[in-house]
Amino acid sequence: MIKDLVKDDEKVIRVLKGCWNEASRQDMYDDLLAGMYPPLSDWWWNTHEKAPCYIQGNEVYCFSYAIVGEMFLLGTLEELEEEIKTREEEKLTYWGLERIHFLNQHRYGEAFKLLKEGDLWTSCKRVEREALKRESELLAIREQHFANLKDSDFEAYSNELEMAKHEVNKQIHEELIYV
């Protein structure tokens, strides 16, 4: 199922009960019970839109807050999956968030300049990509020294790996984040 859609009948019912349908002169939940909408089993809570949605065939219809009581076609299931994938790719992960945090705390002028020019996200995303690449390279090099422990003494291997990750984390902060 699509990541944004969760089964939460309580939220769906709360919103539908609070919306009056002028045409039927009753709230939308009563309309649902009367068969004017799909059954409650087809309804989902959209965590991104923060609204109830229902799935009909391959299409997802979402409750509109702009025109209260109206339902609009949000898209097909495939379109929504693609949108979610795009949103996930655009999010900053650990290293990008570390960079933006450092800029905001210690290089506010630089952060403001990047923000004003519209390059703050791009700059942090670039650092994030470099950090991820560097992290995998450094871990691979360090892991070669204790890889033989993996099969014989897994606890020692795990300890060595954790220490290596900590050292790599520190090195990346010094090389890419705190510059």
Short mmCIF file of N, CA and C in Angstrom, two decimals:
data_model
loop_
_atom_site.label_atom_id
_atom_site.label_comp_id
_atom_site.label_asym_id
_atom_site.label_seq_id
_atom_site.Cartn_x
_atom_site.Cartn_y
_atom_site.Cartn_z
N MET A 1 0.84 -1.19 0.00
CA MET A 1 0.00 0.00 0.00
C MET A 1 0.88 1.24 0.00
N ILE A 2 0.33 2.34 -0.38
CA ILE A 2 1.04 3.61 -0.47
C ILE A 2 1.38 4.11 0.92
N LYS A 3 2.60 4.60 1.07
CA LYS A 3 3.11 5.04 2.37
C LYS A 3 2.26 6.13 3.01
N ASP A 4 1.72 7.05 2.23
CA ASP A 4 0.93 8.17 2.76
C ASP A 4 -0.43 7.74 3.30
N LEU A 5 -0.95 6.62 2.84
CA LEU A 5 -2.30 6.19 3.22
C LEU A 5 -2.25 5.19 4.37
N VAL A 6 -2.88 5.56 5.48
CA VAL A 6 -2.95 4.66 6.63
C VAL A 6 -4.42 4.44 6.98
N LYS A 7 -4.69 3.28 7.52
CA LYS A 7 -6.07 2.95 7.91
C LYS A 7 -6.33 3.58 9.27
N ASP A 8 -7.16 4.60 9.30
CA ASP A 8 -7.52 5.27 10.56
C ASP A 8 -8.97 5.72 10.45
N ASP A 9 -9.88 4.77 10.69
CA ASP A 9 -11.31 5.04 10.55
C ASP A 9 -11.78 6.16 11.47
N GLU A 10 -11.17 6.26 12.64
CA GLU A 10 -11.59 7.28 13.60
C GLU A 10 -11.40 8.70 13.04
N LYS A 11 -10.23 8.96 12.45
CA LYS A 11 -9.97 10.29 11.86
C LYS A 11 -10.90 10.54 10.67
N VAL A 12 -11.06 9.53 9.84
CA VAL A 12 -11.93 9.67 8.67
C VAL A 12 -13.34 10.03 9.11
N ILE A 13 -13.88 9.29 10.06
CA ILE A 13 -15.25 9.53 10.53
C ILE A 13 -15.37 10.91 11.16
N ARG A 14 -14.36 11.32 11.95
CA ARG A 14 -14.40 12.63 12.60
C ARG A 14 -14.52 13.76 11.57
N VAL A 15 -13.75 13.68 10.49
CA VAL A 15 -13.81 14.72 9.46
C VAL A 15 -15.13 14.66 8.71
N LEU A 16 -15.55 13.47 8.33
CA LEU A 16 -16.79 13.34 7.56
C LEU A 16 -18.02 13.75 8.37
N LYS A 17 -18.03 13.47 9.66
CA LYS A 17 -19.16 13.88 10.50
C LYS A 17 -19.21 15.39 10.67
N GLY A 18 -18.07 16.04 10.52
CA GLY A 18 -18.03 17.49 10.70
C GLY A 18 -18.33 18.29 9.45
N CYS A 19 -18.64 17.63 8.34
CA CYS A 19 -18.89 18.34 7.08
C CYS A 19 -20.32 18.14 6.62
N TRP A 20 -20.95 19.23 6.38
CA TRP A 20 -22.35 19.26 5.97
C TRP A 20 -22.45 19.24 4.46
N ASN A 21 -23.29 18.39 3.93
CA ASN A 21 -23.53 18.31 2.49
C ASN A 21 -24.84 19.04 2.20
N GLU A 22 -24.76 20.15 1.50
CA GLU A 22 -25.96 20.96 1.21
C GLU A 22 -26.98 20.20 0.37
N ALA A 23 -26.49 19.38 -0.56
CA ALA A 23 -27.41 18.68 -1.46
C ALA A 23 -28.27 17.66 -0.70
N SER A 24 -27.66 16.91 0.19
CA SER A 24 -28.43 15.87 0.89
C SER A 24 -28.96 16.36 2.24
N ARG A 25 -28.53 17.53 2.66
CA ARG A 25 -28.95 18.13 3.94
C ARG A 25 -28.57 17.26 5.14
N GLN A 26 -27.43 16.58 5.05
CA GLN A 26 -26.92 15.81 6.18
C GLN A 26 -25.39 15.80 6.11
N ASP A 27 -24.74 15.31 7.16
CA ASP A 27 -23.27 15.31 7.12
C ASP A 27 -22.78 14.19 6.20
N MET A 28 -21.51 14.30 5.81
CA MET A 28 -20.95 13.37 4.83
C MET A 28 -20.90 11.93 5.36
N TYR A 29 -20.77 11.77 6.65
CA TYR A 29 -20.75 10.41 7.21
C TYR A 29 -22.11 9.74 7.01
N ASP A 30 -23.18 10.49 7.20
CA ASP A 30 -24.51 9.94 6.95
C ASP A 30 -24.67 9.59 5.47
N ASP A 31 -24.09 10.44 4.59
CA ASP A 31 -24.10 10.14 3.16
C ASP A 31 -23.35 8.83 2.88
N LEU A 32 -22.23 8.64 3.57
CA LEU A 32 -21.45 7.42 3.40
C LEU A 32 -22.29 6.21 3.82
N LEU A 33 -22.96 6.33 4.95
CA LEU A 33 -23.82 5.23 5.42
C LEU A 33 -24.99 4.98 4.48
N ALA A 34 -25.45 6.05 3.81
CA ALA A 34 -26.57 5.93 2.87
C ALA A 34 -26.13 5.38 1.51
N GLY A 35 -24.83 5.17 1.32
CA GLY A 35 -24.34 4.58 0.08
C GLY A 35 -23.95 5.59 -0.98
N MET A 36 -23.87 6.88 -0.64
CA MET A 36 -23.49 7.89 -1.62
C MET A 36 -21.97 7.91 -1.85
N TYR A 37 -21.23 7.31 -0.96
CA TYR A 37 -19.77 7.19 -1.07
C TYR A 37 -19.41 5.72 -0.90
N PRO A 38 -18.19 5.34 -1.26
CA PRO A 38 -17.77 3.96 -1.04
C PRO A 38 -17.82 3.59 0.45
N PRO A 39 -17.86 2.30 0.77
CA PRO A 39 -17.93 1.88 2.18
C PRO A 39 -16.68 2.30 2.95
N LEU A 40 -16.81 2.35 4.26
CA LEU A 40 -15.71 2.79 5.12
C LEU A 40 -14.45 1.95 4.93
N SER A 41 -14.59 0.72 4.53
CA SER A 41 -13.42 -0.15 4.32
C SER A 41 -12.52 0.36 3.19
N ASP A 42 -13.06 1.19 2.28
CA ASP A 42 -12.28 1.75 1.17
C ASP A 42 -11.66 3.10 1.51
N TRP A 43 -11.88 3.59 2.72
CA TRP A 43 -11.38 4.91 3.11
C TRP A 43 -10.07 4.79 3.87
N TRP A 44 -9.20 5.78 3.65
CA TRP A 44 -7.88 5.82 4.27
C TRP A 44 -7.62 7.24 4.75
N TRP A 45 -6.70 7.38 5.68
CA TRP A 45 -6.25 8.71 6.11
C TRP A 45 -4.96 9.00 5.37
N ASN A 46 -4.94 10.14 4.66
CA ASN A 46 -3.75 10.55 3.92
C ASN A 46 -2.90 11.41 4.84
N THR A 47 -1.73 10.89 5.24
CA THR A 47 -0.88 11.61 6.19
C THR A 47 -0.20 12.82 5.56
N HIS A 48 -0.04 12.83 4.25
CA HIS A 48 0.57 13.98 3.59
C HIS A 48 -0.44 15.11 3.42
N GLU A 49 -1.63 14.78 2.94
CA GLU A 49 -2.69 15.78 2.73
C GLU A 49 -3.42 16.10 4.03
N LYS A 50 -3.28 15.21 5.03
CA LYS A 50 -3.99 15.32 6.30
C LYS A 50 -5.50 15.40 6.06
N ALA A 51 -5.97 14.44 5.29
CA ALA A 51 -7.38 14.40 4.91
C ALA A 51 -7.79 12.96 4.59
N PRO A 52 -9.10 12.69 4.70
CA PRO A 52 -9.58 11.36 4.33
C PRO A 52 -9.56 11.17 2.81
N CYS A 53 -9.29 9.96 2.40
CA CYS A 53 -9.27 9.61 0.98
C CYS A 53 -9.95 8.26 0.82
N TYR A 54 -10.44 8.02 -0.39
CA TYR A 54 -10.92 6.67 -0.68
C TYR A 54 -10.36 6.24 -2.02
N ILE A 55 -10.23 4.94 -2.15
CA ILE A 55 -9.68 4.35 -3.37
C ILE A 55 -10.82 3.71 -4.12
N GLN A 56 -10.92 4.09 -5.39
CA GLN A 56 -11.96 3.52 -6.26
C GLN A 56 -11.25 3.03 -7.51
N GLY A 57 -11.14 1.72 -7.62
CA GLY A 57 -10.38 1.15 -8.72
C GLY A 57 -8.91 1.43 -8.51
N ASN A 58 -8.32 2.17 -9.44
CA ASN A 58 -6.91 2.55 -9.37
C ASN A 58 -6.75 4.02 -9.01
N GLU A 59 -7.85 4.70 -8.74
CA GLU A 59 -7.81 6.14 -8.49
C GLU A 59 -8.03 6.44 -7.01
N VAL A 60 -7.34 7.48 -6.55
CA VAL A 60 -7.47 7.91 -5.16
C VAL A 60 -8.15 9.27 -5.15
N TYR A 61 -9.26 9.36 -4.42
CA TYR A 61 -10.00 10.60 -4.27
C TYR A 61 -9.76 11.13 -2.86
N CYS A 62 -9.53 12.43 -2.76
CA CYS A 62 -9.19 13.03 -1.48
C CYS A 62 -10.19 14.11 -1.10
N PHE A 63 -10.44 14.22 0.18
CA PHE A 63 -11.32 15.25 0.74
C PHE A 63 -10.68 16.62 0.53
N SER A 64 -11.47 17.59 0.12
CA SER A 64 -10.97 18.94 -0.13
C SER A 64 -11.29 19.86 1.04
N TYR A 65 -10.27 20.53 1.54
CA TYR A 65 -10.49 21.56 2.55
C TYR A 65 -10.78 22.91 1.89
N ALA A 66 -10.41 23.05 0.61
CA ALA A 66 -10.67 24.30 -0.11
C ALA A 66 -12.16 24.48 -0.33
N ILE A 67 -12.81 23.46 -0.85
CA ILE A 67 -14.26 23.46 -1.00
C ILE A 67 -14.75 22.34 -0.10
N VAL A 68 -15.06 22.69 1.13
CA VAL A 68 -15.37 21.69 2.14
C VAL A 68 -16.51 20.78 1.69
N GLY A 69 -16.27 19.50 1.80
CA GLY A 69 -17.28 18.52 1.42
C GLY A 69 -17.08 17.96 0.03
N GLU A 70 -16.24 18.59 -0.76
CA GLU A 70 -15.97 18.09 -2.11
C GLU A 70 -14.84 17.06 -2.05
N MET A 71 -14.88 16.14 -2.98
CA MET A 71 -13.80 15.16 -3.13
C MET A 71 -13.15 15.43 -4.47
N PHE A 72 -11.82 15.38 -4.52
CA PHE A 72 -11.14 15.60 -5.79
C PHE A 72 -10.22 14.42 -6.08
N LEU A 73 -9.97 14.22 -7.38
CA LEU A 73 -9.09 13.13 -7.81
C LEU A 73 -7.66 13.51 -7.48
N LEU A 74 -7.06 12.78 -6.55
CA LEU A 74 -5.68 13.03 -6.15
C LEU A 74 -4.73 12.46 -7.19
N GLY A 75 -5.11 11.36 -7.81
CA GLY A 75 -4.29 10.72 -8.83
C GLY A 75 -4.47 9.22 -8.78
N THR A 76 -3.73 8.55 -9.63
CA THR A 76 -3.76 7.09 -9.62
C THR A 76 -2.78 6.58 -8.57
N LEU A 77 -2.89 5.32 -8.22
CA LEU A 77 -1.97 4.74 -7.24
C LEU A 77 -0.52 4.84 -7.71
N GLU A 78 -0.28 4.64 -9.01
CA GLU A 78 1.07 4.72 -9.55
C GLU A 78 1.62 6.14 -9.46
N GLU A 79 0.78 7.13 -9.77
CA GLU A 79 1.21 8.53 -9.69
C GLU A 79 1.56 8.91 -8.26
N LEU A 80 0.78 8.44 -7.31
CA LEU A 80 1.06 8.75 -5.90
C LEU A 80 2.34 8.08 -5.43
N GLU A 81 2.58 6.85 -5.85
CA GLU A 81 3.82 6.17 -5.49
C GLU A 81 5.02 6.92 -6.05
N GLU A 82 4.92 7.42 -7.28
CA GLU A 82 6.00 8.18 -7.90
C GLU A 82 6.22 9.50 -7.17
N GLU A 83 5.14 10.16 -6.78
CA GLU A 83 5.25 11.42 -6.03
C GLU A 83 5.95 11.20 -4.69
N ILE A 84 5.59 10.13 -4.01
CA ILE A 84 6.21 9.82 -2.72
C ILE A 84 7.69 9.53 -2.90
N LYS A 85 8.03 8.79 -3.94
CA LYS A 85 9.43 8.48 -4.23
C LYS A 85 10.21 9.77 -4.47
N THR A 86 9.64 10.68 -5.23
CA THR A 86 10.28 11.97 -5.50
C THR A 86 10.46 12.76 -4.21
N ARG A 87 9.44 12.79 -3.38
CA ARG A 87 9.52 13.50 -2.10
C ARG A 87 10.62 12.93 -1.21
N GLU A 88 10.73 11.60 -1.19
CA GLU A 88 11.75 10.95 -0.37
C GLU A 88 13.15 11.29 -0.87
N GLU A 89 13.32 11.36 -2.19
CA GLU A 89 14.63 11.69 -2.76
C GLU A 89 15.02 13.13 -2.44
N GLU A 90 14.04 14.01 -2.31
CA GLU A 90 14.32 15.41 -2.05
C GLU A 90 14.62 15.71 -0.58
N LYS A 91 14.28 14.79 0.31
CA LYS A 91 14.53 15.01 1.73
C LYS A 91 16.01 14.97 2.03
N LEU A 92 16.43 15.82 2.95
CA LEU A 92 17.79 15.74 3.44
C LEU A 92 17.85 14.62 4.48
N THR A 93 18.90 13.81 4.40
CA THR A 93 19.09 12.75 5.40
C THR A 93 20.15 13.20 6.40
N TYR A 94 20.69 12.28 7.16
CA TYR A 94 21.56 12.62 8.28
C TYR A 94 22.65 13.64 7.95
N TRP A 95 23.44 13.37 6.91
CA TRP A 95 24.57 14.26 6.62
C TRP A 95 24.11 15.63 6.13
N GLY A 96 23.07 15.68 5.34
CA GLY A 96 22.54 16.96 4.89
C GLY A 96 21.98 17.77 6.05
N LEU A 97 21.30 17.09 6.97
CA LEU A 97 20.76 17.77 8.15
C LEU A 97 21.87 18.23 9.08
N GLU A 98 22.94 17.44 9.19
CA GLU A 98 24.09 17.85 10.00
C GLU A 98 24.71 19.12 9.42
N ARG A 99 24.82 19.17 8.10
CA ARG A 99 25.41 20.35 7.45
C ARG A 99 24.54 21.59 7.66
N ILE A 100 23.24 21.46 7.47
CA ILE A 100 22.36 22.62 7.64
C ILE A 100 22.34 23.06 9.10
N HIS A 101 22.41 22.12 10.03
CA HIS A 101 22.46 22.46 11.45
C HIS A 101 23.75 23.23 11.76
N PHE A 102 24.88 22.75 11.22
CA PHE A 102 26.15 23.44 11.44
C PHE A 102 26.11 24.85 10.87
N LEU A 103 25.61 24.99 9.66
CA LEU A 103 25.53 26.32 9.05
C LEU A 103 24.65 27.26 9.88
N ASN A 104 23.52 26.78 10.33
CA ASN A 104 22.61 27.62 11.12
C ASN A 104 23.20 28.01 12.47
N GLN A 105 23.98 27.12 13.06
CA GLN A 105 24.53 27.39 14.39
C GLN A 105 25.84 28.16 14.36
N HIS A 106 26.69 27.91 13.35
CA HIS A 106 28.05 28.45 13.38
C HIS A 106 28.43 29.31 12.18
N ARG A 107 27.70 29.22 11.10
CA ARG A 107 28.00 30.01 9.90
C ARG A 107 26.70 30.65 9.40
N TYR A 108 26.06 31.41 10.27
CA TYR A 108 24.75 31.95 9.93
C TYR A 108 24.80 32.83 8.69
N GLY A 109 25.86 33.61 8.54
CA GLY A 109 25.98 34.48 7.36
C GLY A 109 26.01 33.68 6.07
N GLU A 110 26.79 32.62 6.08
CA GLU A 110 26.87 31.75 4.90
C GLU A 110 25.52 31.08 4.64
N ALA A 111 24.87 30.62 5.70
CA ALA A 111 23.55 29.99 5.56
C ALA A 111 22.55 30.98 4.98
N PHE A 112 22.57 32.21 5.48
CA PHE A 112 21.64 33.22 4.99
C PHE A 112 21.91 33.54 3.52
N LYS A 113 23.18 33.65 3.16
CA LYS A 113 23.54 33.93 1.76
C LYS A 113 23.04 32.80 0.85
N LEU A 114 23.29 31.55 1.25
CA LEU A 114 22.82 30.41 0.45
C LEU A 114 21.30 30.38 0.36
N LEU A 115 20.65 30.69 1.47
CA LEU A 115 19.19 30.72 1.49
C LEU A 115 18.65 31.80 0.56
N LYS A 116 19.26 32.98 0.63
CA LYS A 116 18.83 34.11 -0.19
C LYS A 116 19.00 33.81 -1.68
N GLU A 117 20.08 33.11 -2.01
CA GLU A 117 20.34 32.78 -3.41
C GLU A 117 19.57 31.53 -3.86
N GLY A 118 18.90 30.87 -2.92
CA GLY A 118 18.14 29.67 -3.25
C GLY A 118 19.00 28.43 -3.38
N ASP A 119 20.19 28.45 -2.78
CA ASP A 119 21.12 27.34 -2.93
C ASP A 119 21.37 26.56 -1.64
N LEU A 120 20.67 26.87 -0.56
CA LEU A 120 20.93 26.20 0.71
C LEU A 120 20.65 24.70 0.62
N TRP A 121 19.48 24.33 0.11
CA TRP A 121 19.14 22.91 0.00
C TRP A 121 20.12 22.20 -0.92
N THR A 122 20.42 22.81 -2.08
CA THR A 122 21.33 22.20 -3.05
C THR A 122 22.71 21.98 -2.44
N SER A 123 23.19 22.98 -1.73
CA SER A 123 24.49 22.88 -1.09
C SER A 123 24.52 21.74 -0.06
N CYS A 124 23.50 21.66 0.76
CA CYS A 124 23.44 20.61 1.79
C CYS A 124 23.26 19.24 1.15
N LYS A 125 22.50 19.15 0.07
CA LYS A 125 22.30 17.88 -0.62
C LYS A 125 23.61 17.42 -1.25
N ARG A 126 24.38 18.36 -1.80
CA ARG A 126 25.68 18.02 -2.40
C ARG A 126 26.63 17.48 -1.32
N VAL A 127 26.68 18.15 -0.16
CA VAL A 127 27.52 17.68 0.95
C VAL A 127 27.05 16.31 1.40
N GLU A 128 25.74 16.11 1.45
CA GLU A 128 25.18 14.81 1.85
C GLU A 128 25.65 13.70 0.92
N ARG A 129 25.59 13.93 -0.39
CA ARG A 129 26.02 12.91 -1.36
C ARG A 129 27.51 12.60 -1.20
N GLU A 130 28.32 13.67 -1.05
CA GLU A 130 29.75 13.48 -0.86
C GLU A 130 30.02 12.70 0.43
N ALA A 131 29.30 13.03 1.49
CA ALA A 131 29.51 12.37 2.78
C ALA A 131 29.13 10.90 2.71
N LEU A 132 28.04 10.58 2.04
CA LEU A 132 27.63 9.17 1.91
C LEU A 132 28.66 8.37 1.12
N LYS A 133 29.17 8.98 0.06
CA LYS A 133 30.19 8.31 -0.75
C LYS A 133 31.46 8.11 0.07
N ARG A 134 31.88 9.16 0.73
CA ARG A 134 33.10 9.11 1.56
C ARG A 134 32.94 8.10 2.71
N GLU A 135 31.76 8.08 3.31
CA GLU A 135 31.49 7.16 4.41
C GLU A 135 31.65 5.71 3.97
N SER A 136 31.08 5.36 2.83
CA SER A 136 31.19 3.97 2.36
C SER A 136 32.63 3.62 2.01
N GLU A 137 33.37 4.58 1.41
CA GLU A 137 34.77 4.33 1.08
C GLU A 137 35.61 4.11 2.34
N LEU A 138 35.47 5.01 3.30
CA LEU A 138 36.26 4.92 4.53
C LEU A 138 35.92 3.66 5.33
N LEU A 139 34.65 3.31 5.40
CA LEU A 139 34.26 2.10 6.13
C LEU A 139 34.81 0.85 5.45
N ALA A 140 34.78 0.82 4.13
CA ALA A 140 35.31 -0.34 3.40
C ALA A 140 36.80 -0.52 3.68
N ILE A 141 37.54 0.59 3.70
CA ILE A 141 38.98 0.53 3.98
C ILE A 141 39.23 0.04 5.40
N ARG A 142 38.52 0.59 6.35
CA ARG A 142 38.72 0.21 7.76
C ARG A 142 38.27 -1.23 8.03
N GLU A 143 37.22 -1.65 7.35
CA GLU A 143 36.68 -2.98 7.60
C GLU A 143 37.63 -4.08 7.12
N GLN A 144 38.47 -3.77 6.16
CA GLN A 144 39.42 -4.77 5.66
C GLN A 144 40.32 -5.29 6.78
N HIS A 145 40.62 -4.44 7.76
CA HIS A 145 41.55 -4.80 8.83
C HIS A 145 40.97 -5.81 9.81
N PHE A 146 39.65 -5.88 9.91
CA PHE A 146 39.05 -6.81 10.88
C PHE A 146 37.94 -7.68 10.26
N ALA A 147 37.88 -7.75 8.96
CA ALA A 147 36.84 -8.53 8.28
C ALA A 147 36.94 -10.02 8.62
N ASN A 148 38.15 -10.50 8.91
CA ASN A 148 38.33 -11.92 9.24
C ASN A 148 37.62 -12.31 10.54
N LEU A 149 37.32 -11.33 11.40
CA LEU A 149 36.64 -11.61 12.66
C LEU A 149 35.15 -11.91 12.47
N LYS A 150 34.63 -11.56 11.32
CA LYS A 150 33.19 -11.69 11.07
C LYS A 150 32.69 -13.12 11.30
N ASP A 151 33.45 -14.09 10.85
CA ASP A 151 33.03 -15.48 10.98
C ASP A 151 33.50 -16.14 12.27
N SER A 152 34.64 -15.69 12.80
CA SER A 152 35.19 -16.35 13.98
C SER A 152 34.72 -15.73 15.30
N ASP A 153 34.74 -14.40 15.40
CA ASP A 153 34.36 -13.73 16.66
C ASP A 153 33.46 -12.54 16.32
N PHE A 154 32.18 -12.83 16.18
CA PHE A 154 31.25 -11.79 15.71
C PHE A 154 31.14 -10.62 16.68
N GLU A 155 31.24 -10.89 17.97
CA GLU A 155 31.16 -9.80 18.96
C GLU A 155 32.33 -8.83 18.80
N ALA A 156 33.52 -9.37 18.62
CA ALA A 156 34.70 -8.51 18.41
C ALA A 156 34.54 -7.75 17.09
N TYR A 157 34.04 -8.44 16.07
CA TYR A 157 33.80 -7.79 14.78
C TYR A 157 32.82 -6.62 14.94
N SER A 158 31.73 -6.84 15.66
CA SER A 158 30.73 -5.79 15.88
C SER A 158 31.33 -4.60 16.62
N ASN A 159 32.14 -4.88 17.63
CA ASN A 159 32.79 -3.80 18.38
C ASN A 159 33.73 -3.00 17.49
N GLU A 160 34.53 -3.70 16.70
CA GLU A 160 35.46 -3.03 15.78
C GLU A 160 34.69 -2.19 14.75
N LEU A 161 33.60 -2.75 14.25
CA LEU A 161 32.79 -2.03 13.26
C LEU A 161 32.19 -0.76 13.86
N GLU A 162 31.70 -0.84 15.08
CA GLU A 162 31.14 0.34 15.75
C GLU A 162 32.20 1.41 15.95
N MET A 163 33.40 0.99 16.36
CA MET A 163 34.50 1.96 16.54
C MET A 163 34.88 2.58 15.20
N ALA A 164 34.90 1.76 14.14
CA ALA A 164 35.23 2.28 12.81
C ALA A 164 34.18 3.27 12.35
N LYS A 165 32.91 2.96 12.58
CA LYS A 165 31.83 3.89 12.21
C LYS A 165 31.96 5.21 12.95
N HIS A 166 32.30 5.13 14.23
CA HIS A 166 32.48 6.34 15.03
C HIS A 166 33.63 7.18 14.49
N GLU A 167 34.76 6.53 14.16
CA GLU A 167 35.91 7.25 13.61
C GLU A 167 35.57 7.88 12.26
N VAL A 168 34.88 7.13 11.41
CA VAL A 168 34.48 7.64 10.09
C VAL A 168 33.53 8.82 10.25
N ASN A 169 32.58 8.70 11.17
CA ASN A 169 31.63 9.78 11.44
C ASN A 169 32.38 11.05 11.83
N LYS A 170 33.34 10.90 12.72
CA LYS A 170 34.14 12.04 13.19
C LYS A 170 34.94 12.65 12.04
N GLN A 171 35.54 11.79 11.21
CA GLN A 171 36.35 12.26 10.09
C GLN A 171 35.49 13.00 9.06
N ILE A 172 34.32 12.50 8.77
CA ILE A 172 33.43 13.16 7.81
C ILE A 172 32.97 14.51 8.34
N HIS A 173 32.67 14.56 9.62
CA HIS A 173 32.31 15.86 10.22
C HIS A 173 33.44 16.87 10.02
N GLU A 174 34.68 16.44 10.25
CA GLU A 174 35.82 17.35 10.12
C GLU A 174 36.09 17.72 8.66
N GLU A 175 35.95 16.77 7.74
CA GLU A 175 36.28 17.01 6.34
C GLU A 175 35.18 17.73 5.55
N LEU A 176 33.92 17.39 5.82
CA LEU A 176 32.84 17.89 4.97
C LEU A 176 31.81 18.76 5.68
N ILE A 177 31.51 18.47 6.91
CA ILE A 177 30.43 19.19 7.60
C ILE A 177 30.93 20.49 8.21
N TYR A 178 32.03 20.43 8.95
CA TYR A 178 32.52 21.60 9.68
C TYR A 178 33.49 22.44 8.85
N VAL A 179 33.21 22.66 7.59
CA VAL A 179 34.08 23.50 6.75
C VAL A 179 33.30 24.68 6.19
#
